[in-house]
XYZ file of C-alpha atoms in Angstrom:
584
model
C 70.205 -29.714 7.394
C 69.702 -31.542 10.962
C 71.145 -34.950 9.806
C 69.391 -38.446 10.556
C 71.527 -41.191 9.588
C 70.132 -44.521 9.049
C 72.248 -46.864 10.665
C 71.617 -50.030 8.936
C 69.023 -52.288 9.678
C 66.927 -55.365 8.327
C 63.982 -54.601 6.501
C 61.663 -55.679 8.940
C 62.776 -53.699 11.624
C 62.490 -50.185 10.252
C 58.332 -49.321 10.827
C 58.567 -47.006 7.539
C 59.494 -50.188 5.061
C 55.927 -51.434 6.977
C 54.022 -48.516 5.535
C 55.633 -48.637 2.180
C 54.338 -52.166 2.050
C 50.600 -51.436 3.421
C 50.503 -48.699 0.328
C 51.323 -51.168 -2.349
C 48.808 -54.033 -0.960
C 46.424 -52.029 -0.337
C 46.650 -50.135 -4.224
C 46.363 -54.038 -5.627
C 43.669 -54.853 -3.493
C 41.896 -51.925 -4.666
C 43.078 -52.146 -8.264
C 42.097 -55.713 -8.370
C 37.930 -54.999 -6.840
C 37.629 -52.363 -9.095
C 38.696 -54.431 -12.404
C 39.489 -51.446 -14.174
C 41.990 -52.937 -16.613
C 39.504 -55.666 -17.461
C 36.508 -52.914 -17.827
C 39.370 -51.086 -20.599
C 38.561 -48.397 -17.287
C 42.656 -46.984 -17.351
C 43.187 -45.935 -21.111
C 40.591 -43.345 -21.144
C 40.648 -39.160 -21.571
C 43.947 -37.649 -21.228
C 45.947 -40.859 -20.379
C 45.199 -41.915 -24.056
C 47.364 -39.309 -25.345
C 50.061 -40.366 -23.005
C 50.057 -43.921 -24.193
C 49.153 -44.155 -27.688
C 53.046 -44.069 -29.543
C 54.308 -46.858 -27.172
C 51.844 -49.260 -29.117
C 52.836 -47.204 -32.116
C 56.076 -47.562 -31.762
C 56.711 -51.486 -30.369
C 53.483 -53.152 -32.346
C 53.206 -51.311 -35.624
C 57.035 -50.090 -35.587
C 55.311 -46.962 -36.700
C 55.797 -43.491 -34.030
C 54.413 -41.194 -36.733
C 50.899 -43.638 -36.713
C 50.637 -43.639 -40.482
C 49.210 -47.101 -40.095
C 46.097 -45.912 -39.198
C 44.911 -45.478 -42.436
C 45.285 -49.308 -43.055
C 43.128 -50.398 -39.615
C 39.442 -50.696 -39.338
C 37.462 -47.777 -39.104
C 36.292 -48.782 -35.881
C 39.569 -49.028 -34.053
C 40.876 -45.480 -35.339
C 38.476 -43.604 -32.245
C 41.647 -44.461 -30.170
C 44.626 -42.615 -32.315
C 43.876 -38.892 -31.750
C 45.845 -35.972 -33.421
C 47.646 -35.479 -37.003
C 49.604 -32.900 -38.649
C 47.817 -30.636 -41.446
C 51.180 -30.444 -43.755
C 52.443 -33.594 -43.113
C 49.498 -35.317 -42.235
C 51.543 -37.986 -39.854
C 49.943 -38.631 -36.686
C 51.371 -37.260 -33.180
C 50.331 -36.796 -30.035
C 49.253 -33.888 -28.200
C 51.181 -34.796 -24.837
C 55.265 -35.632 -25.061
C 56.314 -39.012 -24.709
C 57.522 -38.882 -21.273
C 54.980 -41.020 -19.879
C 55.489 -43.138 -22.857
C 58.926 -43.885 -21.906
C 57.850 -44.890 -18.204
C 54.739 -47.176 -19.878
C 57.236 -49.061 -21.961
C 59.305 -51.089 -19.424
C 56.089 -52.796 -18.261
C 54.489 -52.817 -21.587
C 57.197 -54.677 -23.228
C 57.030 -57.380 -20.222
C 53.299 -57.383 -20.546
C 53.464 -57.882 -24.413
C 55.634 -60.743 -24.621
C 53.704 -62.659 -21.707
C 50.342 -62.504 -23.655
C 52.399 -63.967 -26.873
C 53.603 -66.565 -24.677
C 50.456 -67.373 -23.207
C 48.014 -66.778 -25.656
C 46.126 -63.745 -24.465
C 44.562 -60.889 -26.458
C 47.196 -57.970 -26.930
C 45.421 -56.111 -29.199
C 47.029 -52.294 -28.887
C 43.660 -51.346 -26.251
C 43.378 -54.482 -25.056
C 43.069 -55.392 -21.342
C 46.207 -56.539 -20.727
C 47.556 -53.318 -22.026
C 44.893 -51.297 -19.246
C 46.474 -53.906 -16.861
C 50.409 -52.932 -18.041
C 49.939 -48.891 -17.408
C 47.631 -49.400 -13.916
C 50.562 -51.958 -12.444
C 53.147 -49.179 -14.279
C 51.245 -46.344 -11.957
C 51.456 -48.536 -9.074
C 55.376 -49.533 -9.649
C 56.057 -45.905 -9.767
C 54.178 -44.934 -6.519
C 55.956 -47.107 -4.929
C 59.229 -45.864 -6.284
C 58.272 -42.906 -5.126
C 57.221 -43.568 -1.564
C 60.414 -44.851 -1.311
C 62.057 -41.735 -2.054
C 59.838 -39.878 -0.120
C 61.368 -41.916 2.902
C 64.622 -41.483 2.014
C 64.612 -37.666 1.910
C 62.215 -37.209 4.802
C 64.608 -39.511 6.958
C 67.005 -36.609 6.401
C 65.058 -34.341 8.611
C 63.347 -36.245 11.042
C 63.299 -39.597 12.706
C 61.924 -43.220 11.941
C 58.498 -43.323 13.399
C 57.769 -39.425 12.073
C 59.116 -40.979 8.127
C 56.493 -43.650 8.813
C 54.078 -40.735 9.465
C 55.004 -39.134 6.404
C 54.946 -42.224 4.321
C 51.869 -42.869 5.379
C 50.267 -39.361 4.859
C 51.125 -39.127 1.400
C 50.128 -42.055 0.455
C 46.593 -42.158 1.944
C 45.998 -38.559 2.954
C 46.491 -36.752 -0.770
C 45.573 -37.054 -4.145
C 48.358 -39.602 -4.044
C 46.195 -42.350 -3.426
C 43.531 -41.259 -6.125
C 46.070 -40.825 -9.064
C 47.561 -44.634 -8.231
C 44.082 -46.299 -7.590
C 41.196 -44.888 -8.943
C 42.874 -42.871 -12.232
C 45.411 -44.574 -12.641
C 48.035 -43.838 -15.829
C 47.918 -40.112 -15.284
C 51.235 -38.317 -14.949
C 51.652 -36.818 -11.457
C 52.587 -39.921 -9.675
C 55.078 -41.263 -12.244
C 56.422 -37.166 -12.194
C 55.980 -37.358 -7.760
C 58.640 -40.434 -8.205
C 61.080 -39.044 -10.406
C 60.929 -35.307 -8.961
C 61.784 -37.210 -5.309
C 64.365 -39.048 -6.473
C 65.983 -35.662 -8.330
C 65.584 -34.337 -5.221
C 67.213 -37.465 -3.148
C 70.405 -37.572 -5.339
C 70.649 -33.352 -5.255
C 70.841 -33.941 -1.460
C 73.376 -36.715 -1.895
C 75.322 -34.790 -4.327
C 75.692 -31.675 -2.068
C 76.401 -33.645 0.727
C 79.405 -35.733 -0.846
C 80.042 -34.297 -3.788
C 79.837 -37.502 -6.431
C 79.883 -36.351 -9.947
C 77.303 -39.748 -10.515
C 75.051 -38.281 -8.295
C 74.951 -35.166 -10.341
C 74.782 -37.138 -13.531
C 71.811 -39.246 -12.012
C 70.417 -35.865 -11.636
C 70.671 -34.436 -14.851
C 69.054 -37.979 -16.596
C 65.945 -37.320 -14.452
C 65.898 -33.757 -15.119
C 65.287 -34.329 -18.714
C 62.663 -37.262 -18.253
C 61.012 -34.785 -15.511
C 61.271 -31.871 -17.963
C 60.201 -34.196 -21.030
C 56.782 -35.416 -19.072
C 55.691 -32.117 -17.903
C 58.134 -29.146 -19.471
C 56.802 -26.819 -16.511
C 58.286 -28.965 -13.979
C 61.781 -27.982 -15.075
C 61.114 -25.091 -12.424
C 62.597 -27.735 -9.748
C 65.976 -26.440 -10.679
C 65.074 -23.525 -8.683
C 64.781 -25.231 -5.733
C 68.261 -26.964 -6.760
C 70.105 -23.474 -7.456
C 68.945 -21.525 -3.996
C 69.539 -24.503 -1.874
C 73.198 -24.374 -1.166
C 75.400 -24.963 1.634
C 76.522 -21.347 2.048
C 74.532 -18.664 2.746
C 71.831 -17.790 -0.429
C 72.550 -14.568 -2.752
C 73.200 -15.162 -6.409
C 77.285 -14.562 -6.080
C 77.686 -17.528 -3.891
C 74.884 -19.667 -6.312
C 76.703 -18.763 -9.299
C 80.552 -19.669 -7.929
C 78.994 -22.496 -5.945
C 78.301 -24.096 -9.829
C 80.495 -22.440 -11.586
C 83.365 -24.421 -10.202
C 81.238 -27.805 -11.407
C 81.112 -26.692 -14.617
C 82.980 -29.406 -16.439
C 80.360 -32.331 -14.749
C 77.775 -29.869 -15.461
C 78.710 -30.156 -18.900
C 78.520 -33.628 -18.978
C 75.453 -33.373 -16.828
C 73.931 -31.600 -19.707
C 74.613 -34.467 -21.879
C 72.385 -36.505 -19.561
C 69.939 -33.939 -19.519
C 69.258 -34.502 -23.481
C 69.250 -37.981 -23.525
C 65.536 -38.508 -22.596
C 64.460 -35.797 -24.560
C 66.569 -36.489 -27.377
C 63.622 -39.085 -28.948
C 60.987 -36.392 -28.550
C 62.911 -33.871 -30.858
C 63.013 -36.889 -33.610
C 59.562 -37.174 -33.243
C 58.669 -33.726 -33.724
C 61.206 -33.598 -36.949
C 59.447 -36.486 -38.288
C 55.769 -35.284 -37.686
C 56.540 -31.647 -38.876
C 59.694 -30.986 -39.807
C 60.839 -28.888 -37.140
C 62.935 -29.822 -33.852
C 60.453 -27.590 -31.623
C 56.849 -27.976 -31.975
C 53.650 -26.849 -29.909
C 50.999 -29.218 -29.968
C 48.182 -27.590 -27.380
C 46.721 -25.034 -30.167
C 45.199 -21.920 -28.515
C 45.841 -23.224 -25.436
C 48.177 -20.452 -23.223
C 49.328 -19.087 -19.919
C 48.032 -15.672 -18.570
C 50.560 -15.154 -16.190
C 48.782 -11.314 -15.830
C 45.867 -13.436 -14.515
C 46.467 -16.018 -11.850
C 44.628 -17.484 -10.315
C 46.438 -18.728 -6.797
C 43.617 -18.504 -4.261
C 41.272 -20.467 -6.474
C 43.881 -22.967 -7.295
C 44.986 -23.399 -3.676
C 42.123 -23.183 -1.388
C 39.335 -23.181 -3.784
C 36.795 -26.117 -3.985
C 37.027 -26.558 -7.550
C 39.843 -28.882 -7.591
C 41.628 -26.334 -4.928
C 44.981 -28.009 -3.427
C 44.378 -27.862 0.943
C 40.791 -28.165 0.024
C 41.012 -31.841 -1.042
C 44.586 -32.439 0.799
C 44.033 -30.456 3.732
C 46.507 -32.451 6.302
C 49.113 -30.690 3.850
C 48.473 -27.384 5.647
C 50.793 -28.362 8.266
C 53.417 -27.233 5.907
C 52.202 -23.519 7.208
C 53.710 -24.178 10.576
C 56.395 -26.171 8.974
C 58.113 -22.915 7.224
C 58.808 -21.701 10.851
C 60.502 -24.814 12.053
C 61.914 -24.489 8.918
C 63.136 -20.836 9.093
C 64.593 -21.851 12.348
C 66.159 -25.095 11.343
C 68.128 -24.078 7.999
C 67.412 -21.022 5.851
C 68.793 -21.587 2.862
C 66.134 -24.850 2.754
C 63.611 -22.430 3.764
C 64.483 -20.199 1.195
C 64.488 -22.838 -1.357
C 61.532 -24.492 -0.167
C 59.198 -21.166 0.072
C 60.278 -19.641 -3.143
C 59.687 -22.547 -5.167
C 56.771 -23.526 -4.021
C 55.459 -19.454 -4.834
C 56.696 -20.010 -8.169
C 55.420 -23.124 -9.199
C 51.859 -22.408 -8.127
C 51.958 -18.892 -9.526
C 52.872 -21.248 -12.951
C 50.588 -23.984 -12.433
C 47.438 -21.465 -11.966
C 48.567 -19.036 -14.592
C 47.413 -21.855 -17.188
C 44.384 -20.922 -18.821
C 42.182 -24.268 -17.368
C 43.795 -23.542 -14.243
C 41.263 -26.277 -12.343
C 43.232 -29.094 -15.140
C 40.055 -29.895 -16.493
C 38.462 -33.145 -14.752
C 40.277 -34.001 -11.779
C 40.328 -34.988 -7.763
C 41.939 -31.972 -6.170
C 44.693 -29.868 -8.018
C 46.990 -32.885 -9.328
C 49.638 -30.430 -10.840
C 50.961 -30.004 -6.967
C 51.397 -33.480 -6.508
C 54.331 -33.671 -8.892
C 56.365 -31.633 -6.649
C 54.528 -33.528 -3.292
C 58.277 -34.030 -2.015
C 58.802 -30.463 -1.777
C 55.499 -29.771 0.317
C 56.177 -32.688 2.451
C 59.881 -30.976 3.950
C 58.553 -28.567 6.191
C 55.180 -30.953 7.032
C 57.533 -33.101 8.226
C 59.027 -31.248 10.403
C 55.410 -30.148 11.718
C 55.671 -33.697 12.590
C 58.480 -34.335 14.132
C 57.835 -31.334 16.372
C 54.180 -32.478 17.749
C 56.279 -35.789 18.379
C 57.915 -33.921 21.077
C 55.153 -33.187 22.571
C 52.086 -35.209 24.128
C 49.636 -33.980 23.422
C 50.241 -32.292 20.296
C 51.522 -36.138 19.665
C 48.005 -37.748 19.842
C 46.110 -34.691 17.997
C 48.597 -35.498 15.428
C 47.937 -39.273 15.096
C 44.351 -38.790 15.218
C 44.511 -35.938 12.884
C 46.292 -38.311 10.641
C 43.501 -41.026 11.109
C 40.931 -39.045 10.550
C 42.431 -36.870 6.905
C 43.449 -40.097 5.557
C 39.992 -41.592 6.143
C 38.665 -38.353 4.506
C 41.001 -38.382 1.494
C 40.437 -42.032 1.029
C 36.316 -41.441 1.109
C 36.670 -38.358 -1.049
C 38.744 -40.324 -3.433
C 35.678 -42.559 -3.802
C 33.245 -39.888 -3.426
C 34.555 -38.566 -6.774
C 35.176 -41.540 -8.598
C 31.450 -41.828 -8.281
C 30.713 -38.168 -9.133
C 29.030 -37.368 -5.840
C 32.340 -34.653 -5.987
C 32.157 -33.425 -9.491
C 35.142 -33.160 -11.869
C 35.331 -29.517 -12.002
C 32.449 -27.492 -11.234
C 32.573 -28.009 -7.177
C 31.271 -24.745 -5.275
C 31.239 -24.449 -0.871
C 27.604 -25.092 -0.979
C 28.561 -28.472 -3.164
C 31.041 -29.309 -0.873
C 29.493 -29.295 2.151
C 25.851 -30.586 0.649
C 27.721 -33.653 -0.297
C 30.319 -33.829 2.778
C 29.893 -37.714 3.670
C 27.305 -38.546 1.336
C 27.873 -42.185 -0.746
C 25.284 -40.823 -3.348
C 23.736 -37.102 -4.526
C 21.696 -35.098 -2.987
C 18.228 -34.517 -5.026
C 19.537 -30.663 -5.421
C 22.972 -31.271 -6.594
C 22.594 -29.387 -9.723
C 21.798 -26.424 -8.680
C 24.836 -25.944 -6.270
C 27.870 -26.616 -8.657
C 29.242 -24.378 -11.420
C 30.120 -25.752 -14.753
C 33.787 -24.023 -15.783
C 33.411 -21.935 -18.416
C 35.900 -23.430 -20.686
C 36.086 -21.304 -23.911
C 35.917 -18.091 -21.724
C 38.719 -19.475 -19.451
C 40.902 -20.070 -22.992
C 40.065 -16.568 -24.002
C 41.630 -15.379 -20.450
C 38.279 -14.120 -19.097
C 35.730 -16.927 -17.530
C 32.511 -15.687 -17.103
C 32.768 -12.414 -18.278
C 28.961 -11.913 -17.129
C 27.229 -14.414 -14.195
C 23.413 -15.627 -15.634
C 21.521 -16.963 -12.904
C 17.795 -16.751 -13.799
C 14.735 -18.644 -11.828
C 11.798 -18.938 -14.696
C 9.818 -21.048 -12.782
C 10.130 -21.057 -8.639
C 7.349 -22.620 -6.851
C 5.327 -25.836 -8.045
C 3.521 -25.493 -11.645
C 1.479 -27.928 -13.881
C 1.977 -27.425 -17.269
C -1.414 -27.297 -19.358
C -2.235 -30.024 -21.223
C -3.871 -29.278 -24.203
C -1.528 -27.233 -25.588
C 1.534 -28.318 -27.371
C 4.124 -26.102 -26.264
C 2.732 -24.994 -22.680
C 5.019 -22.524 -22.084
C 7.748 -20.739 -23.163
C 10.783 -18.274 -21.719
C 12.985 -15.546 -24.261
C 15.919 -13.872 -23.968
C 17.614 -11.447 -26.426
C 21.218 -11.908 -27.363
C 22.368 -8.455 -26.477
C 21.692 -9.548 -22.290
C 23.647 -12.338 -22.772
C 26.782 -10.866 -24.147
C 30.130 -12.335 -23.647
C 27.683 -16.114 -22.929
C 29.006 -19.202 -24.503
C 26.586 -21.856 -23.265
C 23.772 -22.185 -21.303
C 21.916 -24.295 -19.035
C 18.309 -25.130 -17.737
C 17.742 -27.499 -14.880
C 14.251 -28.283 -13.558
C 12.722 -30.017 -10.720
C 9.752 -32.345 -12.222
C 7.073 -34.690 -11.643
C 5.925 -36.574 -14.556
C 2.134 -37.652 -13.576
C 1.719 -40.495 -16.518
C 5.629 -41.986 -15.796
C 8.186 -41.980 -17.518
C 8.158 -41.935 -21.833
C 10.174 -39.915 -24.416
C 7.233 -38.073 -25.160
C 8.039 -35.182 -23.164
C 10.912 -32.990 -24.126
C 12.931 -29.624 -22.574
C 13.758 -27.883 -25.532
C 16.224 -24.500 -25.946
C 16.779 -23.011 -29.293
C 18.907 -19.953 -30.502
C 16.886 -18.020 -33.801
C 19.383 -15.677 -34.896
C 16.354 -14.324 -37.073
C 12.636 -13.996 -36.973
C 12.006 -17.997 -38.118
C 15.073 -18.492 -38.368
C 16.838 -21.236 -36.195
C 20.684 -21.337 -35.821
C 21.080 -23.994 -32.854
C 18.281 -26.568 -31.225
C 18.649 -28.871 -28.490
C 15.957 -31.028 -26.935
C 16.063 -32.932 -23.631
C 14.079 -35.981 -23.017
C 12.672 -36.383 -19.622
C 12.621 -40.219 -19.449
C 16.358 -40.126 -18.593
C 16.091 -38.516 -15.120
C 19.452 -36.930 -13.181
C 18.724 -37.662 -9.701
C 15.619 -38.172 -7.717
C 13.753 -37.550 -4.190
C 10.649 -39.653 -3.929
C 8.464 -38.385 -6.938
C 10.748 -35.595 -8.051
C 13.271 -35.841 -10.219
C 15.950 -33.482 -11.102
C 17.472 -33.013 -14.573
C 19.604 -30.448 -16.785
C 20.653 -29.703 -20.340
C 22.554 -27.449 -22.249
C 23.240 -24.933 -25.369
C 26.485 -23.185 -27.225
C 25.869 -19.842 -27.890
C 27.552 -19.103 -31.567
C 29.958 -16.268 -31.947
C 28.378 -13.000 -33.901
C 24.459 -13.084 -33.387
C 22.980 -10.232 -33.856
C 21.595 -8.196 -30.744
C 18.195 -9.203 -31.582
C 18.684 -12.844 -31.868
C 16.486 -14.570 -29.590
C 17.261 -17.665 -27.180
C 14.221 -19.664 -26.220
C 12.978 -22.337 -23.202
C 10.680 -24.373 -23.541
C 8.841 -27.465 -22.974
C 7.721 -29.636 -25.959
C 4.379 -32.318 -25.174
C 3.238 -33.259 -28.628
C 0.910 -36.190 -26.600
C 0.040 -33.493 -23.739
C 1.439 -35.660 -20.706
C 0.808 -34.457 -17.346
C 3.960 -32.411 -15.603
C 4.652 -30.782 -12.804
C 8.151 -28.371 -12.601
C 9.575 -25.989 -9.841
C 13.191 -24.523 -9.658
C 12.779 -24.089 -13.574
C 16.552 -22.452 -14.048
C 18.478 -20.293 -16.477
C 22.501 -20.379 -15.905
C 25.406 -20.111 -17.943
C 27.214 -21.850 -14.726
């Protein structure tokens, strides 16, 4: 490792404290004009999970939620999962993130009692506690960001760094606009593992290898699958890399390690007494059928894909490319270290059966390791620092990806980039857009979700045009027309979809419906869903374009029949075109 001392220095004078501060301003500033905490806009979808024991545990002194028998009917939408034996309550996620709400929740709590204020378990104030939480920990760790960047490179390439994670990744999104989520709080603590494994090889300080351990188990205890960072602790050693010289290198720590491993279990400690409490067992899995197929990764997709794909929607962060050289060439065993880590944990990450992570800006598993992708990026830095005009290219290529990031950020928190079902046409039909395109829905793909769980995601590809070119439905009949399709060409389908262009001539009512229906008999109707057109998608002057959707139940027969259609009991006049079939 090329060492950069910092000699000391106020705080003022050192350019990467500067862009530490900018990050936090600007994620209050943005925080604050959003309102989400006061819209109840941060303890939504996945974060719920995450949160629910802490007000469990501190305001109803109850972590197994068998109090929620005793509240309103109402309020019990919030408290999600229970066990069938036991029937206690738990939640699906661990309580890592729990942990790293409380701090701030407890501060929160007993400044509404004080004051007055409304502290309700879903409350505002709690929204308020978890976004400033999020914001508290991206700070954190920015700050160890610089710290092990400084390592490598200089002051003003940190600042560059500092600033590029912040603005120029998902970093930004997952403090500011969804906030709560676990990859920053993870991003923090995974940097600061790595900071004190740096400092501990360096000097050799049993507390720094203590510090370590503690971290490892809260890293391990928020997302299990991060505990692959050890890798990246075990091949990066001083002497040269083969497993002899790993092993004696920590074989002759064994007695801290021992102790280490003491401070490994005490974050994770609570979580088994959770688990014995909800089930009676020590270990228990709480995703269901949810799996790995590590025979089926999916690495390309997950990487440079546009559903969620990593360099797609953090592409500055393919500087790390050129990095491994400079790292190759620099120190091996980093390179090593670096290179097969990073293989590994992606080849884990998109071996998970929703390998997009469901709804999401970008793949946000990679940004818990961020600190591990930004070591040979920064030394892509540092090198075009050297050099003029590979200087300025880099400066303006920093302008310009952080401006992107930061417009994509909002592009998707207003669905103009779509959760999960993003496709290259998408992409680029939307690239700078603030709002969507009339033909939006034809160019994403909606993840097929129970195929994915099963392993095999779109076993078959249904892409069917009914209805091309302009058509006016006849008005004196009630059902004007009508599209079937037997079961047996559909095989291995679990939902469909129609979208249509359309012109309604009399405005808008709910008198006109889209209709699709499965009949797994002759009369015989096993599923029916109906569409009203008054409740348009998107439009383009007159047009108007809108979509709905069927499950396809397990077992039908091959003669079982799914039908299109449009229903006008008061024969309104319509005009369609692009009248579509998909399954995507």
């Amino acid at each position: 490792m090329n060492e950069h001392t910092e000699t000391p220095h106020p705080f003022w004078k050192r350019p990467s404290n500067w862009a530490l501060a900018l990050f936090v301003i600007a994620s209050f500033w943005s925080l604050t004009n959003q309102r989400l905490w006061k819209d109840k806009g941060v303890i939504q979808s996945d974060v719920i999970f995450y949160y629910e024991i802490v007000p469990a545990t501190i305001l109803h002194g109850d972590p197994f939620f068998t109090f929620i028998d005793s509240i309103p009917e109402k309020d019990r939408q919030y408290w999600l999962l229970r066990d069938s034996v036991t029937h206690r309550g738990f939640s699906k996620t661990t309580i890592g993130l729990a942990i790293t709400y409380t701090p701030v929740f407890i501060i929160t709590w007993a400044a509404t009692e004080i004051l007055g204020i409304p502290n309700g378990d879903f409350d505002p104030c709690f929204h308020f506690s978890v976004a400033f939480s999020t914001v508290l920990f991206a700070w954190i760790g920015l700050w160890f960001f610089r710290r092990v960047i400084r390592r490598f490179c200089s002051e003003i390439a940190t600042t560059i760094l500092v600033l590029l994670a912040g603005f120029a990744t998902g970093y930004w999104h997952y403090t500011v606009m969804s906030p709560g989520y676990g990859h920053v709080f993870s991003a923090a603590l995974i940097a600061a593992y790595v900071w004190y494994n740096i400092r501990y090889k360096e000097q050799g300080v049993t507390r720094y290898l203590l510090q370590m351990c503690f971290l490892l188990g809260l890293i391990t205890l928020i997302r299990p699958s991060n505990l692959l960072i050890v890798l990246w602790t075990l091949l990066y050693t001083p002497d040269k890399v083969n497993l002899v010289t790993v092993f004696r290198y920590w074989w002759k720590r064994i007695l801290p390690l021992s102790v280490g491993l003491v401070m490994f279990m005490l974050p994770i400690l609570p979580q088994l007494l959770v688990w014995k409490g909800v089930s009676g067992n020590w270990l228990m899995y709480s995703y269901g059928d949810e799996k790995f197929f590590f025979d089926n990764p999916h690495l390309l997709s997950g990487l440079f894909g546009f559903r969620n794909g990593f360099f797609v929607y953090s592409p500055i962060l393919l500087l790390c490319f050129p990095g491994f050289v400079l790292l190759w060439k620099k120190d091996k065993n980093l390179f090593i270290a670096t290179i097969a880590f990073m293989f590994i944990n992606s080849y884990v990450i998109y071996s998970w059966w929703c390998w997009w992570y469901g709804g999401s800006f970008g793949s946000r598993p990679q940004l818990d390791t961020l600190i591990i992708t930004l070591i040979p990026v920064a030394l892509a830095v540092e090198w075009s620092l050297k050099r003029v005009l590979f200087k300025i290219a880099m400066i303006t290529a920093l302008v310009l990806f952080s401006v992107l990031s930061l417009f994509q950020s909002y592009q998707s928190k207003k669905g103009v980039i779509h959760w999960d079902a993003m496709t290259s046409d998408e992409y680029w039909g939307v690239f700078g857009k603030m709002n969507l395109p009339f033909d939006a829905g034809y160019r994403i793909k909606e993840p097929d979700y129970i195929g994915a769980q099963r392993g095999n995601e779109y076993p078959i590809i249904v892409d069917h045009k009914m209805i091309e070119n302009e058509f006016e439905l006849e008005t004196d009949k009630e059902f004007p027309i009508t599209f079937t399709f037997r079961a047996d060409s559909l095989t291995g389908v679990t939902k469909l979809y129609t979208l249509v262009h359309f012109k309604p001539e009399d405005g808008f009512n709910d008198r006109l419906h889209m209709v699709m229906t499965v009949e797994s008999a002759p009369g015989v109707t096993a599923v029916l869903e109906t569409h009203d057109l008054y409740s348009p998608y998107i439009s383009s002057g007159n047009w108007y374009t809108t979509k709905m959707q069927i499950a396809i139940p397990e077992g039908l027969p091959p003669t079982a029949i799914i039908k299109c259609f449009f229903w006008n009991p008061y024969k309104q006049r319509l005009k369609i075109k692009n009248y579509t079939l998909r399954n995507f």
